[in-house]
Short mmCIF file of C-alpha atoms in Angstrom, two decimals:
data_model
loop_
_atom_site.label_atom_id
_atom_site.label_comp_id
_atom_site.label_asym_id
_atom_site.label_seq_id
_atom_site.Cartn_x
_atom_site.Cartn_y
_atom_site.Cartn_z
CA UNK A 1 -32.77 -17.02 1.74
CA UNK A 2 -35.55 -15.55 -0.44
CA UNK A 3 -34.42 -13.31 -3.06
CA UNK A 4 -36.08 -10.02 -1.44
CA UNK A 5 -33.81 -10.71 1.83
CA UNK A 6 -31.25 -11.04 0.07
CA UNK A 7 -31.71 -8.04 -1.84
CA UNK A 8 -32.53 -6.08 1.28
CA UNK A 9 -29.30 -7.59 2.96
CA UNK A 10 -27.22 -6.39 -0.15
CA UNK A 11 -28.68 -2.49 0.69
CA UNK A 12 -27.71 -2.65 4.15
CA UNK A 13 -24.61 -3.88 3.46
CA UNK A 14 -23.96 -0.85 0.98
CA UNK A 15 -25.29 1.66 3.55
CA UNK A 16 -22.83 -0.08 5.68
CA UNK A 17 -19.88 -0.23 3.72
CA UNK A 18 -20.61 2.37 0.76
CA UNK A 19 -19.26 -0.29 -1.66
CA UNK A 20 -19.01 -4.03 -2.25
CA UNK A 21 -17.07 -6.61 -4.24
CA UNK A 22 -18.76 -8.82 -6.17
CA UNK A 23 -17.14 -11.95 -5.12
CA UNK A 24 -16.82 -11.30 -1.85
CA UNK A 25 -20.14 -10.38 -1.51
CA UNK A 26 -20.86 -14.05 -3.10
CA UNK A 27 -19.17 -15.95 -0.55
CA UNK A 28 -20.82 -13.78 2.16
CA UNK A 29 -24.54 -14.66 1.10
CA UNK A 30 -23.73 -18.24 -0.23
CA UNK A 31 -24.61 -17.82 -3.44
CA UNK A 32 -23.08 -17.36 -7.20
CA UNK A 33 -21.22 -14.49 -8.58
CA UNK A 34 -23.73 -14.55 -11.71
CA UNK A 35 -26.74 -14.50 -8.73
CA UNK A 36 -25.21 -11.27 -6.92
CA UNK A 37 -25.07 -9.49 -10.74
CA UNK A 38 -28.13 -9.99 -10.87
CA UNK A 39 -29.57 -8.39 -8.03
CA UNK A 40 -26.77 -5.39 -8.79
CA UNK A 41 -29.39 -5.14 -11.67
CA UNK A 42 -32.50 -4.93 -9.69
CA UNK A 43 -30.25 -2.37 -7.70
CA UNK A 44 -28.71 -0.22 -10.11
CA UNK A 45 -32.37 0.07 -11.75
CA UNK A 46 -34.09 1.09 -8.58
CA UNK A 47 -31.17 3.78 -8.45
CA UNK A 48 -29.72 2.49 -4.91
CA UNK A 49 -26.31 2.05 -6.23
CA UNK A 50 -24.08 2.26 -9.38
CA UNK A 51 -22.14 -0.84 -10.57
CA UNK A 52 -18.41 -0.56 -11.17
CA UNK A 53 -15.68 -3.32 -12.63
CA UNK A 54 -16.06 -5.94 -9.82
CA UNK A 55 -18.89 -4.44 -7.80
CA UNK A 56 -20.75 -1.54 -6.92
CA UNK A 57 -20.74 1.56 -5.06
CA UNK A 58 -23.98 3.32 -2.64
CA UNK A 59 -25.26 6.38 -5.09
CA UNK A 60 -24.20 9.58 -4.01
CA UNK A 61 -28.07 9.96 -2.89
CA UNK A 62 -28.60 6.86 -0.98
CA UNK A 63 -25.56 8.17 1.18
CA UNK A 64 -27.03 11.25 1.94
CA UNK A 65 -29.90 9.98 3.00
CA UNK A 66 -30.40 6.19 3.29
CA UNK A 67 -33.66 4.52 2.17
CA UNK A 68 -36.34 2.74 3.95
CA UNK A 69 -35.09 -0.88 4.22
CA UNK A 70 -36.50 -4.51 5.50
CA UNK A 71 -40.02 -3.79 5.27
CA UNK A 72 -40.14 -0.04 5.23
CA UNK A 73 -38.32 0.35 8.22
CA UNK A 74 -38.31 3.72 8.29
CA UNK A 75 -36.29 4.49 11.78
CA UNK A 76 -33.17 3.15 10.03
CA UNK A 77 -30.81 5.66 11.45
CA UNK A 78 -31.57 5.39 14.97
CA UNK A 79 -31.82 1.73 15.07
CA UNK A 80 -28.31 2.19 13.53
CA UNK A 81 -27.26 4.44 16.50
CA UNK A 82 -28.67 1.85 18.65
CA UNK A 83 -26.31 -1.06 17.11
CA UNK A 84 -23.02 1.14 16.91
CA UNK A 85 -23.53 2.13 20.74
CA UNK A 86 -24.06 -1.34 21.08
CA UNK A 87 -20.56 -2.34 20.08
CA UNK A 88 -18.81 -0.30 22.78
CA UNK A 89 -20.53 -3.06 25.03
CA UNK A 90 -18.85 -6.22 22.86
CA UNK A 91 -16.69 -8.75 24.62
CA UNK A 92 -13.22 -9.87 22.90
CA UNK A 93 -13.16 -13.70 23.03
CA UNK A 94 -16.61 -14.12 23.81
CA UNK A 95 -19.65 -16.01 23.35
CA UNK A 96 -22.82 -14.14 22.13
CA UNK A 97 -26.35 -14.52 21.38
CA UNK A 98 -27.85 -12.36 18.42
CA UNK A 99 -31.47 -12.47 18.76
CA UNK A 100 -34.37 -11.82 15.83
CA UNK A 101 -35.54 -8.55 14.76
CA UNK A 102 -34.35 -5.47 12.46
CA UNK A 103 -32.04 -3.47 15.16
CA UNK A 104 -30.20 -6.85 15.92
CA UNK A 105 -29.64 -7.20 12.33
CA UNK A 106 -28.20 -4.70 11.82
CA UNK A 107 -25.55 -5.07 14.56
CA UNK A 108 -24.85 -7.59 13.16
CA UNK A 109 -22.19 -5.20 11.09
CA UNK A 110 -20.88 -4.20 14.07
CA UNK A 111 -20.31 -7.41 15.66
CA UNK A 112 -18.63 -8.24 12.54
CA UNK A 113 -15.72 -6.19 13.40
CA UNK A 114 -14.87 -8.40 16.47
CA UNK A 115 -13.25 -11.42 14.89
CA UNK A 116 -12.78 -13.32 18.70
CA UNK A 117 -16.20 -14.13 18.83
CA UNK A 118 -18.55 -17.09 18.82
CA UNK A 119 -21.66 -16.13 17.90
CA UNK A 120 -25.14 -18.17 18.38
CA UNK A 121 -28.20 -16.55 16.55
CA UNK A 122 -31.57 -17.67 15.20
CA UNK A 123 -31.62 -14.39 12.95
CA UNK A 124 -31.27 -15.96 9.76
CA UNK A 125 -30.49 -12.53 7.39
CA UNK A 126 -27.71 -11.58 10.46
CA UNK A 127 -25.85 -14.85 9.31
CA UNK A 128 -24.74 -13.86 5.49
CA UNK A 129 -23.12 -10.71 7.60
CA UNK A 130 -21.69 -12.33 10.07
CA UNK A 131 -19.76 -15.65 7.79
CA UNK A 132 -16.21 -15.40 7.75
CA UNK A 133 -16.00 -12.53 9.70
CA UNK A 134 -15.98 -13.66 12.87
CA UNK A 135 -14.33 -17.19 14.64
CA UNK A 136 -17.77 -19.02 14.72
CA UNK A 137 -21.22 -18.94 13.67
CA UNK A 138 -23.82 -21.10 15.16
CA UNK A 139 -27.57 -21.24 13.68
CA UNK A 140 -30.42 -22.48 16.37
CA UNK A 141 -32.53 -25.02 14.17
CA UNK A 142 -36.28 -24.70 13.54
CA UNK A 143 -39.28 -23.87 11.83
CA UNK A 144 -38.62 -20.20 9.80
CA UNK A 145 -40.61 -17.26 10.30
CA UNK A 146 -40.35 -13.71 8.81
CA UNK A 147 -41.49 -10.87 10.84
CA UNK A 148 -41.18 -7.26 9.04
CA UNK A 149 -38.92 -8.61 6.15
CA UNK A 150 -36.54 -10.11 9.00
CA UNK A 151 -36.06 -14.44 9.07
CA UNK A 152 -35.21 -15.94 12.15
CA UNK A 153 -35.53 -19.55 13.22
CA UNK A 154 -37.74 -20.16 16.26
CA UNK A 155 -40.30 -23.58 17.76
CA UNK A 156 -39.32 -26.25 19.87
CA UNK A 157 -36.28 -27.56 17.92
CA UNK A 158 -34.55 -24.06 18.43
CA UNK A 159 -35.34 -24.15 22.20
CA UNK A 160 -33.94 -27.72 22.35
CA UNK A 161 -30.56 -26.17 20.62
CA UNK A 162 -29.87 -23.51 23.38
CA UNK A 163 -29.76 -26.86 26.26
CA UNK A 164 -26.36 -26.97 27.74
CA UNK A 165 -25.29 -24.13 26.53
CA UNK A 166 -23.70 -21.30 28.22
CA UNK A 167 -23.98 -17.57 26.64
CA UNK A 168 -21.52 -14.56 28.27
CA UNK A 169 -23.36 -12.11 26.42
CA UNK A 170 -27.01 -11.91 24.95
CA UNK A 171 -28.29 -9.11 22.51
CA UNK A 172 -32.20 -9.36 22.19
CA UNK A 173 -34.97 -7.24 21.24
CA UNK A 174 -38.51 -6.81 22.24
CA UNK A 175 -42.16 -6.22 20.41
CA UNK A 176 -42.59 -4.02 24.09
CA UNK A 177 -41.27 -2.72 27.04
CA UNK A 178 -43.20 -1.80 30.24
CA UNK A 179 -42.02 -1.20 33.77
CA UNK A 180 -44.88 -3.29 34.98
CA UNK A 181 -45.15 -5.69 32.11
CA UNK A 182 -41.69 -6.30 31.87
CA UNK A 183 -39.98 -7.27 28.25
CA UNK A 184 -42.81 -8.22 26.41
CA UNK A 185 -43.94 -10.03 22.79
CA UNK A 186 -46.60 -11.00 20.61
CA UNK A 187 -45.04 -14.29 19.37
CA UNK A 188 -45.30 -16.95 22.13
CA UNK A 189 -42.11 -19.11 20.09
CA UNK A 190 -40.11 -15.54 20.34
CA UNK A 191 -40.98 -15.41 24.07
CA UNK A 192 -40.00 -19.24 24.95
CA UNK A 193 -37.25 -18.47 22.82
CA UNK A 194 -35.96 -15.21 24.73
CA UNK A 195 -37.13 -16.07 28.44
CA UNK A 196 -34.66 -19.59 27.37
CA UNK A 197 -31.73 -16.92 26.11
CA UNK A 198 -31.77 -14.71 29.68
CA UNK A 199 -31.36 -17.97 32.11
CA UNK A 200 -28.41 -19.31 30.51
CA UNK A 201 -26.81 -15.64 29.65
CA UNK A 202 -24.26 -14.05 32.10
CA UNK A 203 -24.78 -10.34 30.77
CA UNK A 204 -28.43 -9.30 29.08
CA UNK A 205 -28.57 -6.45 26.80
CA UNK A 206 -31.78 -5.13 25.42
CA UNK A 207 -31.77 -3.16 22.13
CA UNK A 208 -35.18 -1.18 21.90
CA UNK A 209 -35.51 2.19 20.34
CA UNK A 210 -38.08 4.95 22.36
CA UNK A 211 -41.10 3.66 20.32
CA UNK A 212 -40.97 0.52 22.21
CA UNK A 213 -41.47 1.78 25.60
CA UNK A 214 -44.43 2.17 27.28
CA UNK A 215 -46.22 -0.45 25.38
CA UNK A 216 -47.32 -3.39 26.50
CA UNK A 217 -47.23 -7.33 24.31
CA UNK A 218 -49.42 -10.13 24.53
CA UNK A 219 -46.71 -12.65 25.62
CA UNK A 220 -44.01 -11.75 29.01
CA UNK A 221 -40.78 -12.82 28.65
CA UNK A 222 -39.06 -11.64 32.30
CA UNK A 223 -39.44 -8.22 34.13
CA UNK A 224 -36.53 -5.80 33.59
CA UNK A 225 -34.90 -6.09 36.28
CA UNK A 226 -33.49 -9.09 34.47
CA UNK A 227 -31.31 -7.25 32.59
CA UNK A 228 -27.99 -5.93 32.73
CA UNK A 229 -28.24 -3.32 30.37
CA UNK A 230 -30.42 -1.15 27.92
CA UNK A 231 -29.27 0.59 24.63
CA UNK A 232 -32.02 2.87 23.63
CA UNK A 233 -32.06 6.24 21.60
CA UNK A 234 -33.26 9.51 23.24
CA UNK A 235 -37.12 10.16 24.21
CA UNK A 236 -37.77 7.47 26.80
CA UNK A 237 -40.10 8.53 29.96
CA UNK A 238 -37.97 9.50 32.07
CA UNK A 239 -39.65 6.99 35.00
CA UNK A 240 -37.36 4.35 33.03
CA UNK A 241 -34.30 6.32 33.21
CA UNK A 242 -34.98 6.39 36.97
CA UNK A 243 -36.44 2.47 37.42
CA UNK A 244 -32.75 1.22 34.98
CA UNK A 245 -31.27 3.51 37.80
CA UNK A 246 -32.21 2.12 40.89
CA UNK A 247 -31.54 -1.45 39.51
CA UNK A 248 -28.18 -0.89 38.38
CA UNK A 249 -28.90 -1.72 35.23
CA UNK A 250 -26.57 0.15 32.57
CA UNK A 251 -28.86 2.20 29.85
CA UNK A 252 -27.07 3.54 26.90
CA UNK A 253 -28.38 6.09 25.07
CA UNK A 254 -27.66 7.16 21.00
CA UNK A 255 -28.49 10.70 20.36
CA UNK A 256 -28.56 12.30 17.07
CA UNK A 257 -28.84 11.51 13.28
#
């Protein structure tokens, strides 16, 4: 993990948690207590947090109103609304797929919280949150890409790890979505990838905020009546409401801040 990933990782982990332990936080990225002082530094100098004895806490600031993170994302809070409405969909003692991409990352958290869980991902950054907190952790193999500060594995060899294997629940994300174009993406490995994900998944869910809709990708990777369900935030054209509707396909929606 490159040092700015981890570094980002470390900030959403704070806005997560409000305050970390320095050890703990070692073990949960892999690396050395002396390494996570270190970026407390970088943090604590940019003014994100303030370091205590052990660790540090999120500046009063930060938790008023949480910076741009990964990339400048700067629809933080409603991709966050997104990923804690995703939760109420989690499965105890249950086998997931976490796909690539900011909002899945940062469900990550969530999914953290259910320790009965196997977990399959190629989203490299969701991994450090996800160690130890959960029964199992599986990372598809591959070539490593970065797309808006996120890492996730993807080519042939990550393809070839998904054969024979059977996933209850599958949380992916999408460049696009389009009533006519389907689930769409701009990275053909992403779409091999993703199309792979849906035909060995029991249960679907897309997590897509409003400024995905209505837009159309290079790459499809199924239509969408191919999923089960959508978590969204509000502002989608209401002819999706409608379409999720009439194919009985559950749509979740986060309102608010």
């Amino acid at each position: 993990m490159f040092a700015s990933q981890r570094i980002n990782l470390i900030k959403q982990i704070l806005l997560d948690e409000k305050q970390v332990n320095i050890t703990s936080l070692a073990l949960r990225l892999n690396v050395s207590d002396v390494t996570v002082r270190k970026d407390l530094d970088v943090l604590e100098k940019e003014g994100f947090l303030k370091k205590v004895h052990g660790g540090a806490i999120l500046t009063e600031d930060e938790t008023q109103n949480p910076i741009e993170f990964v990339s400048n994302v700067s629809s933080y809070a409603e991709k966050k609304n997104i990923a804690g409405l995703a939760a109420n969909l989690l499965q105890d003692s249950t086998s997931l797929f976490l796909g690539q991409g900011t909002t899945c990352k940062i469900f990550a958290s969530d999914i953290s919280r259910h320790r009965n869980i196997t977990v399959v991902t190629n989203n490299i950054d969701a991994v450090a949150i996800l160690m130890n907190k959960v029964n199992s952790v599986q990372i598809l193999g591959g070539d490593v890409q970065e797309t808006n500060g996120t890492a996730f594995s993807t080519g042939p060899k990550t393809c070839a790890d998904l054969e024979n294997m059977f996933i209850n629940q599958a949380f992916i994300s999408a460049d696009c979505v389009d009533i006519r174009a389907g689930i769409t993406t701009n990275n053909l490995y992403v779409h091999e990838i993703t199309r792979k994900i849906m035909e060995i998944s029991k249960n679907v869910i897309l997590l897509a905020d409003k400024t995905k809709f209505d837009h159309q990708a290079l790459h499809q990777i199924a239509p969408l009546d191919g999923l089960t369900a959508v978590v969204t935030n509000e502002g989608i054209p209401q002819e999706y409401k409608d379409y999720f509707f009439k194919k009985n396909i559950k749509l979740l929606t986060a309102y608010g801040d």
